[in-house]
Amino acid sequence: MKLIYNDIFLDHNTGNHPENKLRLVPFSNVPVSGIIDGEDYLGLVHNGQYIADVQQKCSQNIPLGMDTVCAEKSFKTATKAVGATIMASGSGDFALIRPPGHHAFRGKAGGFCIFNNIAIAAEKLVEEGKKVLVFDFDGHFGDGTSSIFYDTDKVLFWSIHQYPAYPGTGTSCDIGEENGIGYNINVELPPKSGDDLLMSAFNTFLPVAKEFNPDIVAISAGFDGHKNDMILDLNYSLDSFFEIGRLLRSNFSNIFAALEGGYNPDILYKSVENFIAGINGTPKLHTERLSDSNYLVHRQYENRITELILKLRPFWSAL
Ligand SMILES: [Zn+2]
């Protein structure tokens, strides 16, 4: 797995917003790739009215929502982010992009996201007859992606995130509907959860992901769960991102990823390096002391996980 990057991803000008171009500046030594334009793929997920609305608002610097801003070049940058994710899905690489995507719904921007990069790439694969596991380890719930695939059994959406936190949804009650019932797994970690609970959540539901037997694994790779990322209250270390990469590679052969959150630029850089080293089977580049969660956090987690397993057990023999 290698990075797919181009300086065009700095062109989405958000000013002093937490999701700004400084996030990608530490990656300035990454070789630049030619990026296809993803505009032709937007319609796989988003409706025409929404796409036209985004294009118009970007051209006039009108915000797309309370927390999602855009500027003149944002539409083009966002379609290139989709294009890079489509490229990553074909080559098994990591799309190092912005804006992120997992809070974008079919017809609504939100949470710094304009178009749902990973969902568009996943839907393209579904239309090619493939079963797709979308694993989202960003510290926030990927509400847009969940909503887009909520009624299908062709995509297993699995998210591990802090709850309560933005966007305020994504509980164990939400397991999908119609054909998709049982195919939406929301693992809610209490605030102050550390590496121990992240890895427990991962290892508890990995057997379900394997039972689903995906043709390809799409990763919403967000790193805002790190203890030094101020936007959330999770306590992951850099080692966890390496370990998740290592475990994904040892269980699945066909994997690609797209960047979601991660708002401390230095930590984001190290996190991505560690994740890719884990995927590629190369040595860990950055090591930190592993974090343990306290007793009360642990107990709350255990209650939630027990409830989630009971809800999902009818659909998965691995549980
Ligand atoms: Zn996030």
XYZ file of N, CA and C and ligand atoms in Angstrom, residues 102-103 138-140 222 224 231-232 260-263, ligand 1:
40
model
N -16.762 10.711 5.272
C -17.705 9.752 5.859
C -18.927 10.360 6.543
N -18.959 11.688 6.730
C -20.181 12.333 7.254
C -21.085 12.874 6.137
N -12.178 5.853 12.221
C -12.172 7.259 12.654
C -12.892 7.329 14.010
N -12.486 8.262 14.842
C -13.076 8.341 16.183
C -14.518 8.812 16.207
N -14.994 9.320 15.073
C -16.408 9.710 14.965
C -17.181 8.639 14.195
N -9.432 7.211 9.787
C -9.413 8.466 10.524
C -8.580 8.290 11.782
N -8.315 10.666 14.425
C -8.637 11.635 15.485
C -8.933 10.972 16.832
N -9.807 16.997 19.172
C -11.202 17.126 18.749
C -12.106 16.078 19.407
N -11.497 15.008 19.945
C -12.263 13.948 20.613
C -11.628 13.642 21.962
N -9.802 10.023 6.522
C -10.938 10.767 7.068
C -10.385 11.855 7.995
N -10.574 11.698 9.345
C -10.134 12.737 10.267
C -8.704 12.554 10.752
N -8.339 13.441 11.685
C -6.977 13.498 12.209
C -6.543 14.948 12.102
N -6.555 15.675 13.235
C -6.465 17.137 13.183
C -5.234 17.706 13.864
Zn -13.417 12.037 12.880
